[in-house]
PDB file of C-alpha atoms in Angstrom:
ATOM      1  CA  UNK A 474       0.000   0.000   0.000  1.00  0.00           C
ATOM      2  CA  UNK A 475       1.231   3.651   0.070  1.00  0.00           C
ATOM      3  CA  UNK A 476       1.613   3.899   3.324  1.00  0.00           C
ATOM      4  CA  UNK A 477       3.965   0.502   3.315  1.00  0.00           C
ATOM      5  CA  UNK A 478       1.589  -2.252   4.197  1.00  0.00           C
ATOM      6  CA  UNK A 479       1.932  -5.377   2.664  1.00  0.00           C
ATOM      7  CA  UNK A 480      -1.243  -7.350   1.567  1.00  0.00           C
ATOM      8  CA  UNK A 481      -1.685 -11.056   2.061  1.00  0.00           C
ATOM      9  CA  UNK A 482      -4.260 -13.942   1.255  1.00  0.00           C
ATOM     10  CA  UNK A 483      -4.423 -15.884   3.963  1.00  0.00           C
ATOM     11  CA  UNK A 484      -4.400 -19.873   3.405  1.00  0.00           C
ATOM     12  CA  UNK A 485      -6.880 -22.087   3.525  1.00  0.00           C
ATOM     13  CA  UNK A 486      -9.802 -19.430   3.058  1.00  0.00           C
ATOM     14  CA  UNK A 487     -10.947 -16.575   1.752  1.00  0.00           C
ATOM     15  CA  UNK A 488      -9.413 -13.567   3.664  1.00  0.00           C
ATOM     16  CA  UNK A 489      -7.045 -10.910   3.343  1.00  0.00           C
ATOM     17  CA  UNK A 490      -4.727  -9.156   6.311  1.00  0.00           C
ATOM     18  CA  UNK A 491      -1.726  -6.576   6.267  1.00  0.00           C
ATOM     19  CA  UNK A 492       1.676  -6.686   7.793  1.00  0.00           C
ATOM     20  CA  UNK A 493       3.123  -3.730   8.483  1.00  0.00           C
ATOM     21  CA  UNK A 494       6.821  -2.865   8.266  1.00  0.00           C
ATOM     22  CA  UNK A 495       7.881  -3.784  11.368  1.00  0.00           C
ATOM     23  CA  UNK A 496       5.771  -6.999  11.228  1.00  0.00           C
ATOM     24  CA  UNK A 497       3.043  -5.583  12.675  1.00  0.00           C
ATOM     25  CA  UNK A 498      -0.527  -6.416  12.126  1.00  0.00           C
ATOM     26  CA  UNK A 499      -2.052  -2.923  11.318  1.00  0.00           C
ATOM     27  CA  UNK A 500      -5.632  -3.656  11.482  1.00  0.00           C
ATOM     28  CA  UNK A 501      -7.953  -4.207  14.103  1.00  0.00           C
ATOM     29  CA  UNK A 502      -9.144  -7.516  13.053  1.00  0.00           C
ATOM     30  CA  UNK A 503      -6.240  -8.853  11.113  1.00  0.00           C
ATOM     31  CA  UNK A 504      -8.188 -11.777   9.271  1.00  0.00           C
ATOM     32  CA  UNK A 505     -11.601  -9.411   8.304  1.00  0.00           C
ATOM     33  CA  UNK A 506     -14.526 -11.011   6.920  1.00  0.00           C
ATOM     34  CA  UNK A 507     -14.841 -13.701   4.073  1.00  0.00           C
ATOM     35  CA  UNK A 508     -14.260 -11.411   0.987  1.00  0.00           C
ATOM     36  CA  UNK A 509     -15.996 -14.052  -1.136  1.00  0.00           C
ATOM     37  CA  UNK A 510     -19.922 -13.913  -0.171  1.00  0.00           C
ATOM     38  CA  UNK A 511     -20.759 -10.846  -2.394  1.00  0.00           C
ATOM     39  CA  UNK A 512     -18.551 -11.243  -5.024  1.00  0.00           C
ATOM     40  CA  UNK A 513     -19.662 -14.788  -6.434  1.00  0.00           C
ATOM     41  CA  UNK A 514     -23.608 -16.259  -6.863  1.00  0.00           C
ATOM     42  CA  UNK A 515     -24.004 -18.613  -3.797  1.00  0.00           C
ATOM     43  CA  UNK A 516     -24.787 -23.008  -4.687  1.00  0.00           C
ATOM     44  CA  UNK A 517     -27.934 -24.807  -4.627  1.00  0.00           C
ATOM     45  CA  UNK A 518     -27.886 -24.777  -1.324  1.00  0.00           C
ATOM     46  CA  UNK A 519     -27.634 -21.138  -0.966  1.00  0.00           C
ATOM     47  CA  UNK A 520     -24.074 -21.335   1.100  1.00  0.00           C
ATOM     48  CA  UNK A 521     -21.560 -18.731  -0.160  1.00  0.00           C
ATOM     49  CA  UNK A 522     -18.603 -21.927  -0.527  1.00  0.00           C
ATOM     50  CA  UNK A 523     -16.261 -19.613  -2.754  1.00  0.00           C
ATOM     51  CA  UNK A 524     -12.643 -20.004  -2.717  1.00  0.00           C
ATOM     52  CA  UNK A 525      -8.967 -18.507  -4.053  1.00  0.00           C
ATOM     53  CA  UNK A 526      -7.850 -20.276  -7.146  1.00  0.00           C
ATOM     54  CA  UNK A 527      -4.070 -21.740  -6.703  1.00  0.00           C
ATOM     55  CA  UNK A 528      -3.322 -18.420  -8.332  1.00  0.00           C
ATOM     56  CA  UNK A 529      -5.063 -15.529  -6.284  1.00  0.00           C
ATOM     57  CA  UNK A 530      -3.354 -11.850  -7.374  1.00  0.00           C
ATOM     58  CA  UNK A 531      -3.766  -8.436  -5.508  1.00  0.00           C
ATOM     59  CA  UNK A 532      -3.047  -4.709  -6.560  1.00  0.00           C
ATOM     60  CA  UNK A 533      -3.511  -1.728  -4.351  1.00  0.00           C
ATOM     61  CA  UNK A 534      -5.340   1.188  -5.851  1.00  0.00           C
ATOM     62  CA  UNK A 535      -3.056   4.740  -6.092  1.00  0.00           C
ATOM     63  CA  UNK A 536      -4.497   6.058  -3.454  1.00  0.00           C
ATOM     64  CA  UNK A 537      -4.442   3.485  -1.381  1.00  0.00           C
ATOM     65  CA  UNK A 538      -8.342   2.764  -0.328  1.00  0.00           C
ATOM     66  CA  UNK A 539      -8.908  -0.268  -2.533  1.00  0.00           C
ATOM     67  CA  UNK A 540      -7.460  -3.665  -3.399  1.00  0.00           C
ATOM     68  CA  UNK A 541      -8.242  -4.845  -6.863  1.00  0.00           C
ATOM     69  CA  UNK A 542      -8.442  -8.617  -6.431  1.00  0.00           C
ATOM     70  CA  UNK A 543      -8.469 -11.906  -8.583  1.00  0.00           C
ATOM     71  CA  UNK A 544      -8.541 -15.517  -8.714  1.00  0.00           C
ATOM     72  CA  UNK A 545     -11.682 -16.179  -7.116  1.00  0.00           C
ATOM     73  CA  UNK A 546     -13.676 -18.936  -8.279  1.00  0.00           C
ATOM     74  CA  UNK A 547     -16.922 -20.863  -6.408  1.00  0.00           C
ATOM     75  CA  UNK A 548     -16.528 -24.275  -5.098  1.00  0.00           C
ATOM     76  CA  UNK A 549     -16.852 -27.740  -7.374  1.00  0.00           C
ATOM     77  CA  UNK A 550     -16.453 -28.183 -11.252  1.00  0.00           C
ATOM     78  CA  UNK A 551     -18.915 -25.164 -12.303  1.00  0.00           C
ATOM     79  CA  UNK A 552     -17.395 -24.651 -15.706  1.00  0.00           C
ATOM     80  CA  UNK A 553     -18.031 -20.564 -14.919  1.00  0.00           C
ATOM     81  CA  UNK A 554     -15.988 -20.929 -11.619  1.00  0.00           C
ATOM     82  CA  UNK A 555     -12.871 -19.364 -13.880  1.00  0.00           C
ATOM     83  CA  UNK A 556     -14.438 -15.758 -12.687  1.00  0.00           C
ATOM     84  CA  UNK A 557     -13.146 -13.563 -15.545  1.00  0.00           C
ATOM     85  CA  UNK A 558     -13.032 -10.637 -13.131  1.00  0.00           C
ATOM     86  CA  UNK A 559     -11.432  -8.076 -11.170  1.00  0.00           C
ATOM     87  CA  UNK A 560     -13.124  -8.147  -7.662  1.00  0.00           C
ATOM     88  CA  UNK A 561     -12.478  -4.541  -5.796  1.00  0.00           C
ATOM     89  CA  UNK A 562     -12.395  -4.816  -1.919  1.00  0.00           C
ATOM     90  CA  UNK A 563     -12.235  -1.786   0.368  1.00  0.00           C
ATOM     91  CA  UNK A 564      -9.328  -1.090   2.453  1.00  0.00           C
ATOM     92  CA  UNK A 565      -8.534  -1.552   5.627  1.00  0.00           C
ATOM     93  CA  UNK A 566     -12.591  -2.980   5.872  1.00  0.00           C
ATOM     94  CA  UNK A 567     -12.003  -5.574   3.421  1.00  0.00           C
ATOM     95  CA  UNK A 568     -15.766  -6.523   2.903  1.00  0.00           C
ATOM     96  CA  UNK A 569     -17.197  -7.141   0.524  1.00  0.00           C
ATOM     97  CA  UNK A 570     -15.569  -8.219  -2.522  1.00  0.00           C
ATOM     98  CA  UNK A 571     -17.822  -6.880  -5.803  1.00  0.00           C
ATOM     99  CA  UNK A 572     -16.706  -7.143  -9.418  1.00  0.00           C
ATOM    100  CA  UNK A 573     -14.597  -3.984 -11.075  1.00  0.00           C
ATOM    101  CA  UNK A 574     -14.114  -4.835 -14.232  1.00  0.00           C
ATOM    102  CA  UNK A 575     -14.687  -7.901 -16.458  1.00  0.00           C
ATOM    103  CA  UNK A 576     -18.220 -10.259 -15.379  1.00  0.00           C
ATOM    104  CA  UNK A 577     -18.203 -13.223 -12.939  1.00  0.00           C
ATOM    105  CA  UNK A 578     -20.381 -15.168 -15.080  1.00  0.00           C
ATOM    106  CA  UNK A 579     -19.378 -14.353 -18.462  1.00  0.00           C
ATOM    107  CA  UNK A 580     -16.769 -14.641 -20.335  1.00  0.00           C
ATOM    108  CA  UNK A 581     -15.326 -12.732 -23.974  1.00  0.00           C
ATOM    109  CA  UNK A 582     -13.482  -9.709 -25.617  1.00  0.00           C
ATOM    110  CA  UNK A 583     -14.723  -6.374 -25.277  1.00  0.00           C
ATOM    111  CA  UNK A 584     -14.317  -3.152 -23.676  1.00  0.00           C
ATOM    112  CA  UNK A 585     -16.697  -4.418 -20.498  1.00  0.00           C
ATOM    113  CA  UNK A 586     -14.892  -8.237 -20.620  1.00  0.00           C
ATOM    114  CA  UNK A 587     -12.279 -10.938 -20.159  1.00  0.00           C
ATOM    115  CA  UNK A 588     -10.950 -13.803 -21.793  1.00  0.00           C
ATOM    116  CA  UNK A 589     -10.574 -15.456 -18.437  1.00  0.00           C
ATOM    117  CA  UNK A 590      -9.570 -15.263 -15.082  1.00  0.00           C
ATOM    118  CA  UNK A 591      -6.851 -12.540 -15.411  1.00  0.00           C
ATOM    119  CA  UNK A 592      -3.369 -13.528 -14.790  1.00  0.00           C
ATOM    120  CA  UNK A 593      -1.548 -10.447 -13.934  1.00  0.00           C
ATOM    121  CA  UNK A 594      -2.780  -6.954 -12.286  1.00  0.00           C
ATOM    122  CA  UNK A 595      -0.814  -3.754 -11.765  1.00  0.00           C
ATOM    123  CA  UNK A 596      -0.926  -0.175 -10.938  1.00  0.00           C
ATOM    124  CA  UNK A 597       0.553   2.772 -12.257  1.00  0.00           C
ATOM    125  CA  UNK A 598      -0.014   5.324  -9.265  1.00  0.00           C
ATOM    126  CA  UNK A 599      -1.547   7.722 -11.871  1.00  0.00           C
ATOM    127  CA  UNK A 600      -5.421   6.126 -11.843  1.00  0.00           C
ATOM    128  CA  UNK A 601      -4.946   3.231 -13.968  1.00  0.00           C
ATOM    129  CA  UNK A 602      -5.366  -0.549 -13.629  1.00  0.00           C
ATOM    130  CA  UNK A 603      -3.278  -2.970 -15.937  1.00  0.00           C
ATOM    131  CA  UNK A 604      -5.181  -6.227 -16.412  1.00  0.00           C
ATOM    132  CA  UNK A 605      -3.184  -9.059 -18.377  1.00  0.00           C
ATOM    133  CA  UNK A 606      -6.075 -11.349 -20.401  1.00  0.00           C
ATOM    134  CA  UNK A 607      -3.953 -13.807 -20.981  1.00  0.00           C
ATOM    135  CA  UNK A 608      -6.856 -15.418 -23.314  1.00  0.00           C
ATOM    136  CA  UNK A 609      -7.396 -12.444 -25.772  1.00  0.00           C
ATOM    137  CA  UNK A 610      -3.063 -11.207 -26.011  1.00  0.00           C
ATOM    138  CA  UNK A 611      -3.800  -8.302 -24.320  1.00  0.00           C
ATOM    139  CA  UNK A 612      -3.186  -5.486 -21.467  1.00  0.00           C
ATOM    140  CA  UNK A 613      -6.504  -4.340 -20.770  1.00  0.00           C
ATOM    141  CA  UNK A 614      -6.049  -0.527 -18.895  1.00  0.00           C
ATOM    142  CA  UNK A 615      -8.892  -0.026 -16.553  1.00  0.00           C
ATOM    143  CA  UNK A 616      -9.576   3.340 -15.345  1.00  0.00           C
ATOM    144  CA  UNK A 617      -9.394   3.314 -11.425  1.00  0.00           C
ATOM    145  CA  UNK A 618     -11.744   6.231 -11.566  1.00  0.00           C
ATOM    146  CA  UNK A 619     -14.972   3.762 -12.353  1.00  0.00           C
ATOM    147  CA  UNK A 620     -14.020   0.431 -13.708  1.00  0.00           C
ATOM    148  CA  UNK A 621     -13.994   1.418 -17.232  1.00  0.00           C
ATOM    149  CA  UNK A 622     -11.694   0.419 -20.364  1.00  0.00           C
ATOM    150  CA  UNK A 623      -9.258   3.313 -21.148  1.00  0.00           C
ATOM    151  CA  UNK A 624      -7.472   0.685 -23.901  1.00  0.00           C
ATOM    152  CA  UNK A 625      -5.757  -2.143 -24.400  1.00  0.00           C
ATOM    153  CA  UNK A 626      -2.162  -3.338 -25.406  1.00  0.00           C
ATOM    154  CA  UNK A 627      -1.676  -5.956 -27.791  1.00  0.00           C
ATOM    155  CA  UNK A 628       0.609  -8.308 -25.866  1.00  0.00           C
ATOM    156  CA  UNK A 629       0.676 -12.287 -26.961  1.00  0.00           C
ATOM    157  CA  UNK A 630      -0.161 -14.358 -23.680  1.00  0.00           C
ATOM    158  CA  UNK A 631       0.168 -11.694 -21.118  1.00  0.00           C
ATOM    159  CA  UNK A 632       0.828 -13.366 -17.253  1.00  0.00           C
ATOM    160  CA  UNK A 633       2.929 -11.281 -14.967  1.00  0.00           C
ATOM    161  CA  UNK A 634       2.687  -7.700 -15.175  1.00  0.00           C
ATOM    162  CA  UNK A 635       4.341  -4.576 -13.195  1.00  0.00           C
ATOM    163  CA  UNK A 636       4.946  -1.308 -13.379  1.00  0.00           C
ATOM    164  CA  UNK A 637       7.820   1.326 -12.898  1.00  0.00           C
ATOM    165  CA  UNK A 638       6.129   4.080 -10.386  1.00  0.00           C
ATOM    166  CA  UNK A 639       9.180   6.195 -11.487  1.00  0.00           C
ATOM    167  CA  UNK A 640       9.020   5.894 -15.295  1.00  0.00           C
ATOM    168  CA  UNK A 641       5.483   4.291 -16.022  1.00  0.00           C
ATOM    169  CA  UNK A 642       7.000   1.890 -17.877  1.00  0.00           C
ATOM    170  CA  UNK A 643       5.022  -1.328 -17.724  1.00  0.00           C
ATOM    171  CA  UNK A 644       6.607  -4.747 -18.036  1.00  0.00           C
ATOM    172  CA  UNK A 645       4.902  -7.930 -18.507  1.00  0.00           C
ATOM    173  CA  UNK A 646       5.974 -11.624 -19.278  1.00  0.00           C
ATOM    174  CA  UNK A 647       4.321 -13.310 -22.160  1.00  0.00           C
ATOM    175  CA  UNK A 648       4.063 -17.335 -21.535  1.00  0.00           C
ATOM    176  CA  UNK A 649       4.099 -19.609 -24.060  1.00  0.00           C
ATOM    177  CA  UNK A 650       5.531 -23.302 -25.264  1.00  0.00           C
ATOM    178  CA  UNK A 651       8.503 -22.204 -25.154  1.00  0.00           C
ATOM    179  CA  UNK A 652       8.448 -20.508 -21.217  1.00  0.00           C
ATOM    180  CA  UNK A 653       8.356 -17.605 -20.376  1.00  0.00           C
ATOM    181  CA  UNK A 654       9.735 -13.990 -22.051  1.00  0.00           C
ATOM    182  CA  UNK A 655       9.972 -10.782 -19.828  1.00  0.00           C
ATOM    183  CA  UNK A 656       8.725  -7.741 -22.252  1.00  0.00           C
ATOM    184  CA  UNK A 657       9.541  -3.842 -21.389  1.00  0.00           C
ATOM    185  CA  UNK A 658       6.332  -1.794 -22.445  1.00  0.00           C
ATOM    186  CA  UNK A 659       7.799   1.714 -22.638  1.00  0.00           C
ATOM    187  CA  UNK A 660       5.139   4.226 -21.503  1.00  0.00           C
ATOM    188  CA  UNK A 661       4.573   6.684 -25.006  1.00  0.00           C
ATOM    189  CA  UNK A 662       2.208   9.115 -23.116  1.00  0.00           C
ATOM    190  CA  UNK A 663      -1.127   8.696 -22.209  1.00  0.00           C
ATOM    191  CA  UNK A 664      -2.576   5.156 -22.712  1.00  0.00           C
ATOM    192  CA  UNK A 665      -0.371   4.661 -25.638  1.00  0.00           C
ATOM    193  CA  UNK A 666       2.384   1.928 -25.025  1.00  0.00           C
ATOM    194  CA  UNK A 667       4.938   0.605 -27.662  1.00  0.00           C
TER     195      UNK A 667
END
C-alpha cells in the first residue's frame, strides 16, 4: 500500500490481512470477513462456498483505499468458476468483494470483458489498472476512476505484469511453449504503449 503495508491472502480461506513494516498487524481484526460472499452467486444450497484459485493476485489502488483482487472462483467443477473478473475490496474494511471490471459469469473480448480469469494486475499510481487477459493477447487498462476500459495493449499471452512508479513503464511476461519472455512496455504518453 502507500503507506507501506503489505497485503496477504491468507491460506486455507478466503481472507485478506496486512503486515506492516515492522511486522506488525495494522488492522484491528487482522483476518476481516470472508471477501468471497458478495462477489460470487451462492450453490444450490444457498451457502456462499467460494474459494482462491491456486493463483489468487492483488493490486492496491493509487491512493491506497482499494485492493483490486483476482482468482476467485466458487466451489466444485462449475465450468463458470474461472471468474473472468477483477473483484475490488475496500481497504482496511475488506468486505465485501464486488466485481470492477470484467463479469463473474461471463466470459469474452470487449471493452466491459475478459478472456478469463486474469493472470496479472498492476498499478501505475496515476489512476490506472493494468489487467493481463492472458486469453485475448492483451493489457486491458482499466480506469481506477470507475471500472472502465481506457485501452488495451496488444501483448501475446500476457501473465505477470508490473509497473515502474518512477518511469510508467510497464513490463509484462508473455508465456508460451517455449516458457516464459519478460517484455519492457515503454510508456509513449497517455494510454499509448509501444
Amino acid at each position: 500500500t502507500p503507506d507501506g503495508k503489505v497485503l496477504l491472502r491468507l491460506t486455507g480461506g478466503n481472507f485478506m490481512t496486512a503486515i506492516g513494516t515492522a511486522g506488525d498487524a495494522p488492522w484491528k481484526d487482522p483476518a476481516g470477513a470472508p471477501l468471497l460472499a458478495a462477489a460470487i452467486p451462492p450453490d444450490k444450497d444457498g451457502k456462499f462456498r467460494g474459494t482462491f484459485t491456486d493463483r489468487p493476485l492483488m493490486a492496491v489502488s493509487s491512493d491506497g483505499k482499494w485492493a483490486y483482487v483476482s482468482g476467485i472462483k466458487a466451489s466444485g467443477n462449475d465450468p463458470k468458476s474461472d471468474n473472468a473478473a477483477v473483484f475490488r475490496v475496500p481497504l482496511p474494511d475488506r468486505r465485501p468483494a464486488t466485481p470492477f471490471f470484467g463479469d463473474p459469469m461471463q466470459k469474452g473480448k470487449s471493452q466491459t470483458l475478459l478472456g478469463g480469469a486474469p493472470r496479472g494486475l498492476a498499478v501505475d499510481g496515476k489512476g490506472r489498472l493494468f489487467v493481463a487477459d492472458f486469453v485475448n493477447d492483451r493489457v486491458v487498462i482499466v480506469r481506477e476512476a470507475d471500472g472502465t476500459c481506457a485501452g488495451e495493449i496488444p501483448v501475446e499471452k500476457p501473465d505477470s505484469l508490473a509497473v515502474d512508479p518512477a518511469t510508467g513503464s510497464l513490463y509484462a511476461t508473455r508465456g508460451g511453449k517455449g516458457g516464459h519472455e519478460l517484455v519492457k512496455l515503454v510508456s509513449a504518453g497517455g494510454n499509448a504503449y509501444q
